[in-house]
Amino acid sequence: PFGGMSFDGFGFGDAPGVKPKRNVVSNHVVVPLDKIATGVTKKFAIKQTNSCDACQRKCDRCGGKGLVMQTVEHMLGRQRFIQQQAVKCDACVEGYVTIDHRCEVCAGKRTVEKTHEISIDVEKGAREGKKYVFDNTTPGTTYHFVLRYEKHPEFAVQHEDLVVKRTLSFADTLRDVVVRATHPCGQEVAFRTSEVASIVHTGVTHRVPGKGLVIGRGAMVFVFTVDKYPRLKPNASGCSCEVMR
């Protein structure tokens, strides 16, 4: 589906020999992480208001002025006076030719809405903030589209890495348990806590290479939080503890 955006046209008067200024219109192109992982083409329909070409031809009778000179005769007593005065041209509307004084294309509005299609090829692994520039879509206007990642409920992106948080109980850190996550593109990533290089505690990270934003690049980085640490029972003697719940 197209993302519809409406932009108003702007006209600029510039001195001869000076390059006309271009109106710059900026917007975001928001892409979910699973599409960033594989690459995607996004299409937008740009709507712009332009002058109606069908009714902008100048009137041949008045030369586009909208007025014609008319000879008017006045009598003052026995004296006759002939006077030239400007009157509204009855062959056009405000100096421009229309069909029956109402253009069939624009219904007399003098403007029409034109739609232009823009296709943005977002390559896989494209960095957030990348700008896509279109200069030739409509006259006098440059369109900037800035890439933004759609917020993911589980993953954050750091360069080419995917970062995911996982919470383990203290009891799980003493066992060899399996930690899992599903990559945005649908692939399951799993490892055992025995594979972590250090004792798992809050703040420890574990990298799974090749499972970054783009499969085969970067890493999936697991950031651990440990809860339910053991505590001593009140009035206990010796090493008697229970796990916090």
Coordinates of C-alpha atoms in Angstrom, one line a residue:
P1 CA 0.0 0.0 0.0
F2 CA 1.1 3.5 -0.7
G3 CA 1.8 6.0 2.1
G4 CA -0.3 9.0 1.1
M5 CA 1.2 12.5 1.7
S6 CA -0.1 15.9 0.5
F7 CA 2.3 18.7 -0.3
D8 CA 1.4 22.2 -1.4
G9 CA 3.3 23.7 -4.3
F10 CA 5.3 26.9 -3.8
G11 CA 6.3 29.4 -6.4
F12 CA 9.5 31.5 -6.2
G13 CA 10.4 34.7 -8.1
D14 CA 14.2 34.8 -8.7
A15 CA 16.4 37.3 -10.4
P16 CA 17.7 36.4 -13.9
G17 CA 20.8 34.2 -13.8
V18 CA 20.1 33.1 -10.2
K19 CA 19.4 29.4 -9.7
P20 CA 15.8 29.2 -8.4
K21 CA 15.4 28.1 -4.9
R22 CA 13.9 24.6 -4.3
N23 CA 11.2 23.9 -1.7
V24 CA 12.5 21.1 0.5
V25 CA 9.9 18.7 2.0
S26 CA 11.1 16.3 4.7
N27 CA 9.4 13.2 6.0
H28 CA 10.3 9.9 7.7
V29 CA 10.2 6.4 6.1
V30 CA 9.5 4.0 9.0
V31 CA 10.5 0.4 8.5
P32 CA 10.1 -2.6 11.0
L33 CA 13.3 -4.4 12.0
D34 CA 12.3 -7.6 10.1
K35 CA 12.2 -5.6 6.8
I36 CA 15.5 -3.9 7.7
A37 CA 17.0 -7.4 8.1
T38 CA 16.0 -8.4 4.6
G39 CA 15.6 -5.2 2.7
V40 CA 12.3 -3.7 1.4
T41 CA 10.9 -1.3 -1.2
K42 CA 8.6 1.4 0.2
K43 CA 6.2 3.3 -2.1
F44 CA 4.6 6.7 -1.4
A45 CA 2.0 8.6 -3.4
I46 CA 2.9 12.3 -3.4
K47 CA 0.0 14.6 -4.0
Q48 CA 0.7 18.1 -5.3
T49 CA -1.5 21.0 -6.3
N50 CA -0.6 22.6 -9.6
S51 CA -2.1 25.1 -12.0
C52 CA -4.6 23.6 -14.4
D53 CA -3.0 23.4 -17.9
A54 CA -6.4 23.0 -19.6
C55 CA -7.7 26.4 -18.7
Q56 CA -4.5 28.5 -18.4
R57 CA -4.3 29.5 -22.1
K58 CA -4.6 33.3 -22.4
C59 CA -7.6 34.7 -24.1
D60 CA -6.9 35.9 -27.7
R61 CA -9.4 38.7 -27.5
C62 CA -8.1 40.5 -24.4
G63 CA -4.6 39.1 -24.4
G64 CA -5.0 37.7 -20.9
K65 CA -5.9 41.0 -19.3
G66 CA -9.5 40.1 -18.7
L67 CA -10.6 43.5 -20.0
V68 CA -11.3 44.9 -23.4
M69 CA -11.7 48.5 -24.6
Q70 CA -15.3 49.4 -25.5
T71 CA -16.5 52.5 -27.3
V72 CA -19.3 54.2 -25.4
E73 CA -21.3 57.2 -26.8
H74 CA -22.6 59.9 -24.5
M75 CA -24.9 62.8 -25.2
L76 CA -24.6 66.1 -23.3
G77 CA -27.3 68.3 -24.6
R78 CA -26.8 68.5 -28.3
Q79 CA -23.2 67.5 -28.0
R80 CA -22.2 63.8 -28.6
F81 CA -19.2 62.4 -26.9
I82 CA -17.4 59.2 -27.7
Q83 CA -15.5 57.6 -24.9
Q84 CA -13.2 54.5 -24.7
Q85 CA -13.6 52.5 -21.4
A86 CA -12.3 49.2 -20.2
V87 CA -15.0 46.5 -19.7
K88 CA -14.9 42.9 -18.6
C89 CA -14.1 40.5 -21.5
D90 CA -17.0 38.3 -22.2
A91 CA -14.9 35.7 -24.0
C92 CA -12.9 34.5 -21.0
V93 CA -12.6 34.4 -17.2
E94 CA -10.0 36.7 -15.8
G95 CA -8.0 36.6 -19.0
Y96 CA -7.9 32.9 -19.4
V97 CA -9.9 30.8 -21.8
T98 CA -12.3 28.2 -20.3
I99 CA -15.0 26.0 -21.8
D100 CA -18.3 27.8 -21.2
H101 CA -16.5 29.8 -18.6
R102 CA -16.0 26.7 -16.5
C103 CA -13.1 24.3 -17.2
E104 CA -14.1 20.7 -17.5
V105 CA -10.8 19.5 -16.1
C106 CA -10.6 21.5 -12.9
A107 CA -14.3 22.5 -12.6
G108 CA -13.3 26.2 -12.5
K109 CA -10.9 25.8 -9.6
R110 CA -7.9 26.8 -11.8
T111 CA -5.8 24.1 -10.0
V112 CA -5.6 20.3 -10.3
E113 CA -4.2 17.7 -7.9
K114 CA -1.5 15.5 -9.4
T115 CA -0.2 12.3 -7.9
H116 CA 3.4 11.2 -8.3
E117 CA 4.8 7.9 -7.1
I118 CA 8.1 7.6 -5.2
S119 CA 9.8 4.2 -4.6
I120 CA 12.4 4.0 -1.9
D121 CA 14.7 0.9 -2.0
V122 CA 15.8 0.3 1.6
E123 CA 18.7 -2.1 1.4
K124 CA 19.1 -4.7 4.1
G125 CA 21.0 -3.4 7.1
A126 CA 20.4 0.2 6.2
R127 CA 21.4 2.5 9.1
E128 CA 18.7 4.5 10.9
G129 CA 19.0 8.2 9.9
K130 CA 19.9 7.5 6.2
K131 CA 18.5 10.1 3.9
Y132 CA 16.9 9.4 0.5
V133 CA 16.7 12.4 -1.7
F134 CA 14.4 12.9 -4.7
D135 CA 15.0 16.0 -6.9
N136 CA 13.1 15.2 -10.1
T137 CA 9.7 14.1 -8.8
T138 CA 7.9 17.5 -9.1
P139 CA 9.3 20.8 -10.4
G140 CA 10.9 23.1 -7.8
T141 CA 10.6 20.6 -5.0
T142 CA 13.1 18.3 -3.4
Y143 CA 11.8 15.5 -1.1
H144 CA 13.9 14.1 1.7
F145 CA 12.9 10.8 3.4
V146 CA 14.9 9.9 6.5
L147 CA 15.0 6.3 7.6
R148 CA 13.6 5.5 11.0
Y149 CA 13.4 2.0 12.6
E150 CA 9.9 1.0 13.9
K151 CA 10.1 0.5 17.6
H152 CA 10.4 -3.2 18.4
P153 CA 8.9 -4.6 21.7
E154 CA 12.0 -6.7 22.5
F155 CA 15.1 -5.6 20.6
A156 CA 17.2 -2.5 20.4
V157 CA 19.7 -1.8 17.7
Q158 CA 23.3 -0.8 18.3
H159 CA 25.2 -0.5 15.0
E160 CA 24.8 -4.0 13.4
D161 CA 24.0 -5.7 16.7
L162 CA 20.6 -6.6 18.2
V163 CA 20.4 -6.1 21.9
V164 CA 17.9 -8.1 24.0
K165 CA 17.3 -8.2 27.8
R166 CA 16.9 -11.4 29.7
T167 CA 16.1 -12.0 33.4
L168 CA 17.2 -15.1 35.2
S169 CA 16.6 -16.2 38.8
F170 CA 19.6 -16.8 40.9
A171 CA 18.8 -20.5 41.0
D172 CA 18.9 -20.6 37.1
T173 CA 22.5 -19.2 37.2
L174 CA 23.5 -22.3 39.2
R175 CA 22.0 -24.6 36.6
D176 CA 22.7 -25.0 32.9
V177 CA 19.6 -23.6 31.4
V178 CA 18.7 -22.7 27.8
V179 CA 18.2 -19.0 26.9
R180 CA 16.2 -18.3 23.7
A181 CA 15.2 -15.3 21.6
T182 CA 13.5 -15.1 18.2
H183 CA 15.2 -12.9 15.6
P184 CA 12.9 -10.3 14.0
C185 CA 13.1 -12.3 10.8
G186 CA 11.8 -15.4 12.6
Q187 CA 14.9 -17.4 13.2
E188 CA 15.4 -18.8 16.7
V189 CA 18.6 -18.1 18.6
A190 CA 19.5 -20.2 21.6
F191 CA 22.4 -21.0 23.9
R192 CA 23.1 -22.5 27.3
T193 CA 24.2 -20.5 30.3
S194 CA 27.2 -22.8 30.5
E195 CA 28.4 -21.1 27.3
V196 CA 28.6 -17.7 28.9
A197 CA 32.3 -16.8 29.5
S198 CA 31.7 -15.6 33.1
I199 CA 29.4 -16.2 36.0
V200 CA 26.0 -14.8 35.1
H201 CA 25.0 -11.9 37.2
T202 CA 23.2 -8.6 36.6
G203 CA 25.0 -6.6 33.9
V204 CA 26.8 -9.6 32.3
T205 CA 26.4 -9.8 28.5
H206 CA 26.7 -12.7 26.0
R207 CA 27.2 -12.3 22.3
V208 CA 25.9 -14.7 19.7
P209 CA 27.9 -13.9 16.5
G210 CA 26.3 -13.7 13.1
K211 CA 22.8 -13.1 14.6
G212 CA 22.8 -9.3 14.4
L213 CA 20.3 -7.1 12.6
V214 CA 21.2 -8.8 9.3
I215 CA 21.8 -12.6 9.7
G216 CA 25.5 -13.3 9.1
R217 CA 26.6 -9.9 10.4
G218 CA 26.9 -8.4 13.8
A219 CA 25.7 -10.3 16.9
M220 CA 22.7 -10.8 19.1
V221 CA 23.7 -9.4 22.5
F222 CA 22.0 -10.7 25.6
V223 CA 22.0 -8.5 28.6
F224 CA 21.3 -10.3 31.8
T225 CA 19.5 -9.3 35.0
V226 CA 19.5 -11.7 37.9
D227 CA 16.8 -11.6 40.6
K228 CA 15.6 -13.8 43.5
Y229 CA 19.0 -13.8 45.2
P230 CA 19.2 -16.0 48.4
R231 CA 18.9 -14.4 51.8
L232 CA 19.4 -15.6 55.4
K233 CA 16.4 -16.6 57.4
P234 CA 15.8 -14.5 60.5
N235 CA 17.4 -15.9 63.7
A236 CA 19.0 -18.7 61.7
S237 CA 22.2 -20.3 62.9
G238 CA 24.9 -21.6 60.5
C239 CA 24.4 -21.4 56.7
S240 CA 20.6 -21.5 56.4
C241 CA 19.1 -19.4 53.7
E242 CA 16.1 -19.2 51.4
V243 CA 15.6 -17.9 47.9
M244 CA 13.8 -14.5 47.7
R245 CA 10.5 -14.7 45.9

